[in-house]
mmCIF file of C-alpha atoms in Angstrom:
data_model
loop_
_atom_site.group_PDB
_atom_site.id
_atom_site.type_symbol
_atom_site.label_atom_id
_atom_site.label_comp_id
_atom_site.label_asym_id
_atom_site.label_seq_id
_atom_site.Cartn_x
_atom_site.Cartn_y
_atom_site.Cartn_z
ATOM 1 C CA UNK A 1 167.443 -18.637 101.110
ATOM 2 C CA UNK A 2 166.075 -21.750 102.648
ATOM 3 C CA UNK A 3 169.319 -24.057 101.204
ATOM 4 C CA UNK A 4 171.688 -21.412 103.644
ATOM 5 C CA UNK A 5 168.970 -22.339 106.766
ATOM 6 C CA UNK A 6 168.934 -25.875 105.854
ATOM 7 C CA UNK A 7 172.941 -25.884 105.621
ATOM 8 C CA UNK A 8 173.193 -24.042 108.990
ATOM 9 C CA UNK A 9 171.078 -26.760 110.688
ATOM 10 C CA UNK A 10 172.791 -29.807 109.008
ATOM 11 C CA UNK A 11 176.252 -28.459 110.192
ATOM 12 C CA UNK A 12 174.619 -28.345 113.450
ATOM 13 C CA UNK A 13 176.194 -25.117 114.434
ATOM 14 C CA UNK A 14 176.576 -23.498 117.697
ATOM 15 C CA UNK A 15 178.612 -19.998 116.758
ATOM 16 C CA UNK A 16 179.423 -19.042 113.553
ATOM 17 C CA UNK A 17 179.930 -15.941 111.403
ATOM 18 C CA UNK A 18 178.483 -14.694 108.338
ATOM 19 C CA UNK A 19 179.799 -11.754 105.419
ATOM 20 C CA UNK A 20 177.778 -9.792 103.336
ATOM 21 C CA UNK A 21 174.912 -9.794 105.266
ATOM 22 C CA UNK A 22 172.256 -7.200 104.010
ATOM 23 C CA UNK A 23 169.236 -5.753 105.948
ATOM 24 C CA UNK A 24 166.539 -7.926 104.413
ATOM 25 C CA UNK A 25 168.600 -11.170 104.553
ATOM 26 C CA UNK A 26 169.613 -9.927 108.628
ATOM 27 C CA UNK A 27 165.892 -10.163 109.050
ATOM 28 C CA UNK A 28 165.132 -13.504 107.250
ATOM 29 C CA UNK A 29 167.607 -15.122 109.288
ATOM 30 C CA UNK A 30 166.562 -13.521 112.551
ATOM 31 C CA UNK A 31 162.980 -15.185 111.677
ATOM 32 C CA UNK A 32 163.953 -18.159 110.208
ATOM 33 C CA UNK A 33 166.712 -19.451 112.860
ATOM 34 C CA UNK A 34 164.925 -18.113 116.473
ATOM 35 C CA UNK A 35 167.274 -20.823 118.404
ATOM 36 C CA UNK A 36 170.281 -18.074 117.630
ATOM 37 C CA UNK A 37 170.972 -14.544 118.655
ATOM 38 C CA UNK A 38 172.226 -12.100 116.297
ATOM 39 C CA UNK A 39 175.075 -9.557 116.809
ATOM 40 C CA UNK A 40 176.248 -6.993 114.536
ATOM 41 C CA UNK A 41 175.534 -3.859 113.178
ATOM 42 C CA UNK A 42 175.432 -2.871 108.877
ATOM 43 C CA UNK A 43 178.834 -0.989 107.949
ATOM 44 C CA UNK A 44 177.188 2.463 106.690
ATOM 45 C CA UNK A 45 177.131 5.380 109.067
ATOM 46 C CA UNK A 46 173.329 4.562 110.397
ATOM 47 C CA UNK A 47 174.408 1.006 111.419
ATOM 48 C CA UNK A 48 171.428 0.030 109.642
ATOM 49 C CA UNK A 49 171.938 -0.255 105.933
ATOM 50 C CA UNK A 50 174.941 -2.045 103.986
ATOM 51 C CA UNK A 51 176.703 -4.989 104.385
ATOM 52 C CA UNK A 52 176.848 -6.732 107.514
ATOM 53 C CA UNK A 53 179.102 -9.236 109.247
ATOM 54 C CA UNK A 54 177.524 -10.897 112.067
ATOM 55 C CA UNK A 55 177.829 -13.112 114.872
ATOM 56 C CA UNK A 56 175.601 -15.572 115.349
ATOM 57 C CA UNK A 57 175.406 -17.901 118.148
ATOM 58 C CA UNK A 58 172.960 -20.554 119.866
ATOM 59 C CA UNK A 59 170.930 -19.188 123.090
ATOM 60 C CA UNK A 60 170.805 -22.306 124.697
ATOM 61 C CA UNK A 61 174.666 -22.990 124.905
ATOM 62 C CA UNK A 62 175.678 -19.186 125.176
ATOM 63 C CA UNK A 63 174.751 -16.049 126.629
ATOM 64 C CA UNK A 64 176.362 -12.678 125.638
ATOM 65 C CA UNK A 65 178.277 -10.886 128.019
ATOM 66 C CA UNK A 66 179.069 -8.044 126.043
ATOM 67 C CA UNK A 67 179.285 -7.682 122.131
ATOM 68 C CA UNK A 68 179.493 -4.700 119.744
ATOM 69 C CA UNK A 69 181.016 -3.972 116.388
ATOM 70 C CA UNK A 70 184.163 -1.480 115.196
ATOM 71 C CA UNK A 71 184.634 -0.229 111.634
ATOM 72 C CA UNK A 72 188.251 -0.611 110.284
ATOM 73 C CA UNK A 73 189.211 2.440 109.975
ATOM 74 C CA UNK A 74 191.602 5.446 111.669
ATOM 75 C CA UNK A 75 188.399 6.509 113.651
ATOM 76 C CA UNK A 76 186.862 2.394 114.918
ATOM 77 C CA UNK A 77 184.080 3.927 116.672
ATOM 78 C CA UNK A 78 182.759 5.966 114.286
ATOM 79 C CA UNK A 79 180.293 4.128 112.180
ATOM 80 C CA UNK A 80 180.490 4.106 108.212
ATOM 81 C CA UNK A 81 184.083 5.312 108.355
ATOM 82 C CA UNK A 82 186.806 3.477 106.324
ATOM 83 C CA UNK A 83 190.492 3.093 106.072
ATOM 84 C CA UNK A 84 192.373 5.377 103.315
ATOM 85 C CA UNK A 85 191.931 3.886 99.585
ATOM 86 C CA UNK A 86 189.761 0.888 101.094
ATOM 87 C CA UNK A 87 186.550 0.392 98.998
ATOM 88 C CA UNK A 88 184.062 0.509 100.911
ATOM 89 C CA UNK A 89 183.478 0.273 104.967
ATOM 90 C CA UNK A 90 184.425 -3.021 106.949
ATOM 91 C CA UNK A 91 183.498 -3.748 110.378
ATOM 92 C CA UNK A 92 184.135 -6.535 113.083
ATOM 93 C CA UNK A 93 181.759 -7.662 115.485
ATOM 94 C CA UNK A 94 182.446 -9.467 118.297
ATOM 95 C CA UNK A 95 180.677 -11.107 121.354
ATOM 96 C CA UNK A 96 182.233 -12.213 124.444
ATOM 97 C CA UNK A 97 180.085 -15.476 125.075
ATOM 98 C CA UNK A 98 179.474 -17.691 128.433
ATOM 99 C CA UNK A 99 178.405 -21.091 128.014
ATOM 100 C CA UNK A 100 176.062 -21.904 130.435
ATOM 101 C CA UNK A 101 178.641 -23.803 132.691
ATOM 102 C CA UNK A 102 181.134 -21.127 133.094
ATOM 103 C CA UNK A 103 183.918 -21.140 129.975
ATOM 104 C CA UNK A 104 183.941 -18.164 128.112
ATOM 105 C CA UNK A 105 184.675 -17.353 124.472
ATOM 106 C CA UNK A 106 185.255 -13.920 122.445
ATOM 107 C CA UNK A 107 184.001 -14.513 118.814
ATOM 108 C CA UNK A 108 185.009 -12.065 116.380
ATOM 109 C CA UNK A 109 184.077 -12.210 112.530
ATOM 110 C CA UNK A 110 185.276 -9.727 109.668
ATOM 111 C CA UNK A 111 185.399 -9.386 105.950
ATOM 112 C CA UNK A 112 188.904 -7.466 105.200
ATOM 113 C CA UNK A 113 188.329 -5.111 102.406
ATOM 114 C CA UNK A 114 188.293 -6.131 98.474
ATOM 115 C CA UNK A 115 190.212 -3.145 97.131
ATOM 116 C CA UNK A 116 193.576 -2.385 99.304
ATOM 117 C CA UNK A 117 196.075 -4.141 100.615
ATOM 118 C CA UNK A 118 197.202 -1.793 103.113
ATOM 119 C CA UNK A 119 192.830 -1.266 104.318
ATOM 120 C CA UNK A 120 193.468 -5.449 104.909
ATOM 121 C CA UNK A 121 196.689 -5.395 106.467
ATOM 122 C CA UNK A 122 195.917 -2.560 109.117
ATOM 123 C CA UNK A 123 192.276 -3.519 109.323
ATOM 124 C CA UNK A 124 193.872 -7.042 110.658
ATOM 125 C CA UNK A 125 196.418 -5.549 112.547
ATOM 126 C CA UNK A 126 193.601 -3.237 114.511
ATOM 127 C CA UNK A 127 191.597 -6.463 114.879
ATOM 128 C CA UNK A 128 194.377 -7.916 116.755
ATOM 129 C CA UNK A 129 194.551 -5.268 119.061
ATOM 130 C CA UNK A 130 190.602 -4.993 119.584
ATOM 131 C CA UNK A 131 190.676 -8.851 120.573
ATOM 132 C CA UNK A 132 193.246 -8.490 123.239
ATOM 133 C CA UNK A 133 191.620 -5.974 125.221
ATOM 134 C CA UNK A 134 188.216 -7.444 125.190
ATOM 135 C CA UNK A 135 189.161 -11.096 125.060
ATOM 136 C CA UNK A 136 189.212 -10.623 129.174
ATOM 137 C CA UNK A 137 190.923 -13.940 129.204
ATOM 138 C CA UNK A 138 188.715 -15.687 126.865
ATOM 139 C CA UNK A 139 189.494 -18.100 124.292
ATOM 140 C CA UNK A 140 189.817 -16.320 121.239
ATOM 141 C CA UNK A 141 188.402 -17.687 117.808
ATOM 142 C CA UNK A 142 188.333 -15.130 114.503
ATOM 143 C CA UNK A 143 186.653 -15.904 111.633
ATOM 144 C CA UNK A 144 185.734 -14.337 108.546
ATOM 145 C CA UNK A 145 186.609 -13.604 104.648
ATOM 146 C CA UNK A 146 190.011 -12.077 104.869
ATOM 147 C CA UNK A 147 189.950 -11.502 100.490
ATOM 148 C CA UNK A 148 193.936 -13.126 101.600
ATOM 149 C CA UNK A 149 196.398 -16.126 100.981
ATOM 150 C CA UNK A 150 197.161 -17.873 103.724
ATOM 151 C CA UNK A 151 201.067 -16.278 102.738
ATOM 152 C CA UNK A 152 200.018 -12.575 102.486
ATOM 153 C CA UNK A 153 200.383 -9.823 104.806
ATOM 154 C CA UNK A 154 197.063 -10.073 106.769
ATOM 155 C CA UNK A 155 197.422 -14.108 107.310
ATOM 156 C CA UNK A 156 200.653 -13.743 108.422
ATOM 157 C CA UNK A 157 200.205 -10.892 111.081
ATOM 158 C CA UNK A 158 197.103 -12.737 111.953
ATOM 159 C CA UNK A 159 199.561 -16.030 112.881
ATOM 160 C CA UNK A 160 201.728 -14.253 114.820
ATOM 161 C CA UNK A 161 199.243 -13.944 117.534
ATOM 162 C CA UNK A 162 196.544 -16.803 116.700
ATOM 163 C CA UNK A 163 196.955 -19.990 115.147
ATOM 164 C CA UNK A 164 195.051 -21.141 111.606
ATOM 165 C CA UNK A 165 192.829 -23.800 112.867
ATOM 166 C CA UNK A 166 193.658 -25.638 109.903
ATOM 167 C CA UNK A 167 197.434 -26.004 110.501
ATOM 168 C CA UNK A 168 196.915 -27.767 114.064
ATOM 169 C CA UNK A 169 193.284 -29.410 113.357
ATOM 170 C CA UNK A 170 194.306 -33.211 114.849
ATOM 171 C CA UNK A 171 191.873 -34.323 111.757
ATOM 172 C CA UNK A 172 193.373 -33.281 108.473
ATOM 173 C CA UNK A 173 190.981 -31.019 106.517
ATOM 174 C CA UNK A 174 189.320 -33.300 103.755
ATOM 175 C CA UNK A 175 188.653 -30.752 101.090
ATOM 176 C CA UNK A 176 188.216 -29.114 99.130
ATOM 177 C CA UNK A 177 190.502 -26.560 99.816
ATOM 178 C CA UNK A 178 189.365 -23.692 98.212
ATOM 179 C CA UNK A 179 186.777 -20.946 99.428
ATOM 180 C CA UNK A 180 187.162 -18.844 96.211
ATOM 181 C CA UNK A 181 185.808 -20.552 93.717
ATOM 182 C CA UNK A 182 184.534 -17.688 91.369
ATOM 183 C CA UNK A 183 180.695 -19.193 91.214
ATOM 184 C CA UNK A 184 181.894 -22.337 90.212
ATOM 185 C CA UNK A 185 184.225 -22.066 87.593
ATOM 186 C CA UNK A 186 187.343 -22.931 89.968
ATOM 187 C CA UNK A 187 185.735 -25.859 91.463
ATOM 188 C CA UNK A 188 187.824 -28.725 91.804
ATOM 189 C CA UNK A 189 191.263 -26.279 90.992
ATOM 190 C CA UNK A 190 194.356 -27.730 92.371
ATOM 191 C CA UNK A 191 195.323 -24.465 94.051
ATOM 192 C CA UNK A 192 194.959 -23.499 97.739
ATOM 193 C CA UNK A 193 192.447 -20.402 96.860
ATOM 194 C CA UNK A 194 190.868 -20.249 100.283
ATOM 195 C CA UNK A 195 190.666 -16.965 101.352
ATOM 196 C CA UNK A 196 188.369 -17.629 104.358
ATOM 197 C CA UNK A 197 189.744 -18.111 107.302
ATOM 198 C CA UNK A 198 189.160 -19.223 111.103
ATOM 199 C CA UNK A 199 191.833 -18.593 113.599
ATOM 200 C CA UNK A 200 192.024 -19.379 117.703
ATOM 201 C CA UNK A 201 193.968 -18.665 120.507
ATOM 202 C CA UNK A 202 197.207 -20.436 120.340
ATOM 203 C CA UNK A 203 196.985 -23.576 122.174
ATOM 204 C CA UNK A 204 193.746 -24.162 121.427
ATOM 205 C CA UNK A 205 192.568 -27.649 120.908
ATOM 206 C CA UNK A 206 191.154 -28.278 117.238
ATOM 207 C CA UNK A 207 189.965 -31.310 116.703
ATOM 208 C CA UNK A 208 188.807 -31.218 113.053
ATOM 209 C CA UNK A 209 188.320 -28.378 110.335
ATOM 210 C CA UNK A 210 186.126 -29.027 107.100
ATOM 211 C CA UNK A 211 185.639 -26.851 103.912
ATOM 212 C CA UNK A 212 182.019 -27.814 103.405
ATOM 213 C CA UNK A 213 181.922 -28.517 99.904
ATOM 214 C CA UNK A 214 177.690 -28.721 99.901
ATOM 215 C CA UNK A 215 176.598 -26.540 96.633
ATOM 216 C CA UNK A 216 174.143 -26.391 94.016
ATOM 217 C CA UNK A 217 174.156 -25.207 90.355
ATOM 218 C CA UNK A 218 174.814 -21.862 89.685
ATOM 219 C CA UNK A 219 175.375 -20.853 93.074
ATOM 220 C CA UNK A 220 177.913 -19.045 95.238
ATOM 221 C CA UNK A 221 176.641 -21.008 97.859
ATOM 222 C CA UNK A 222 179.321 -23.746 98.479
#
């Protein structure tokens, strides 16, 4: 727990999303990183147990304007529903963000379901049309574990309305360039396994994007 806080602060972070976020661990972070604000609500129907996939963002550089969270599903805002032969329930949460100084940005994060490839596709394609109704202008930036190739379904609806901040980063990404990595065992693979993902608003300026490759022995932490 403490090597995720201690990465968070040596990346120096001022927004960023998280998957798989249970109750317990929601709370730990909540205590142990005060200088951010939490957004999101747990996927099962009390929005208080399950998984989570939060927003997180710095108080001193942003305030929330408005935020919530959407399950990808046929029914969005009904909580602990799920898409047709998906595994389990998925959610995105958002915030539209103002930096103090005026520019605004809508941060979404997601995890895409494990199980179907039609829950990912349409779970991607209702994300898209979330965004552009609340992005009120905004900058848009997406993040999240997508359980995708950057040439499957999902990735490419994605890039038909956002661009992969790794395609037009101005500083090539270093590596490594997997985020799967099966706990270890595909470290160093010569594949593209990433399945994680961070997209923008086309035109967006990117001036760098890194795969942090910080990780310790037997550990999905990398």
């Amino acid at each position: 727990k403490a090597d995720l806080v201690n990465l968070v602060r040596k990346m120096d972070l001022d927004a960023f999303g998280m998957q798989e976020v249970c109750p317990d661990q929601a709370q730990y972070l909540r205590e142990q990183l005060p200088e951010f604000a939490f957004v999101g609500d747990h996927r099962e129907a009390d929005r208080k147990s399950g998984e989570a996939s939060p927003v997180f963002y710095r108080k001193s550089r942003f305030e929330a304007l408005k935020k919530g969270t959407f399950w990808l599903s046929e029914t969005p805002d009904k909580p602990g529903s799920k898409y047709p032969g998906a595994g389990c329930p998925r959610v995105c949460t958002w915030a539209l963000l103002a930096e103090r100084g005026g520019r605004r940005l809508l941060f979404a994060n997601t995890h895409l379901d494990h199980w179907s490839a039609a829950a990912r596709e349409n779970g991607m394609k209702l994300i898209l049309e979330r965004l552009s109704g609340l992005s009120e202008g905004a900058t848009v930036v997406l993040t999240g574990d997508h359980n995708c190739r950057h040439g499957d379904a999902p990735a490419i609806t994605a890039r038909t309305v956002l661009c992969d901040a790794r395609d037009v980063a101005e500083s090539p990404d270093p590596g490594p360039r997997n985020t799967f990595h099966a706990f270890g065992k595909l470290v160093g693979d010569p594949r593209d396994l990433r399945i994680d993902f961070i997209y923008a608003s086309n035109g967006t300026r990117v001036l760098d994007f890194v795969t942090h490759g910080d990780r310790r022995p037997r550990s999905d932490l990398y």
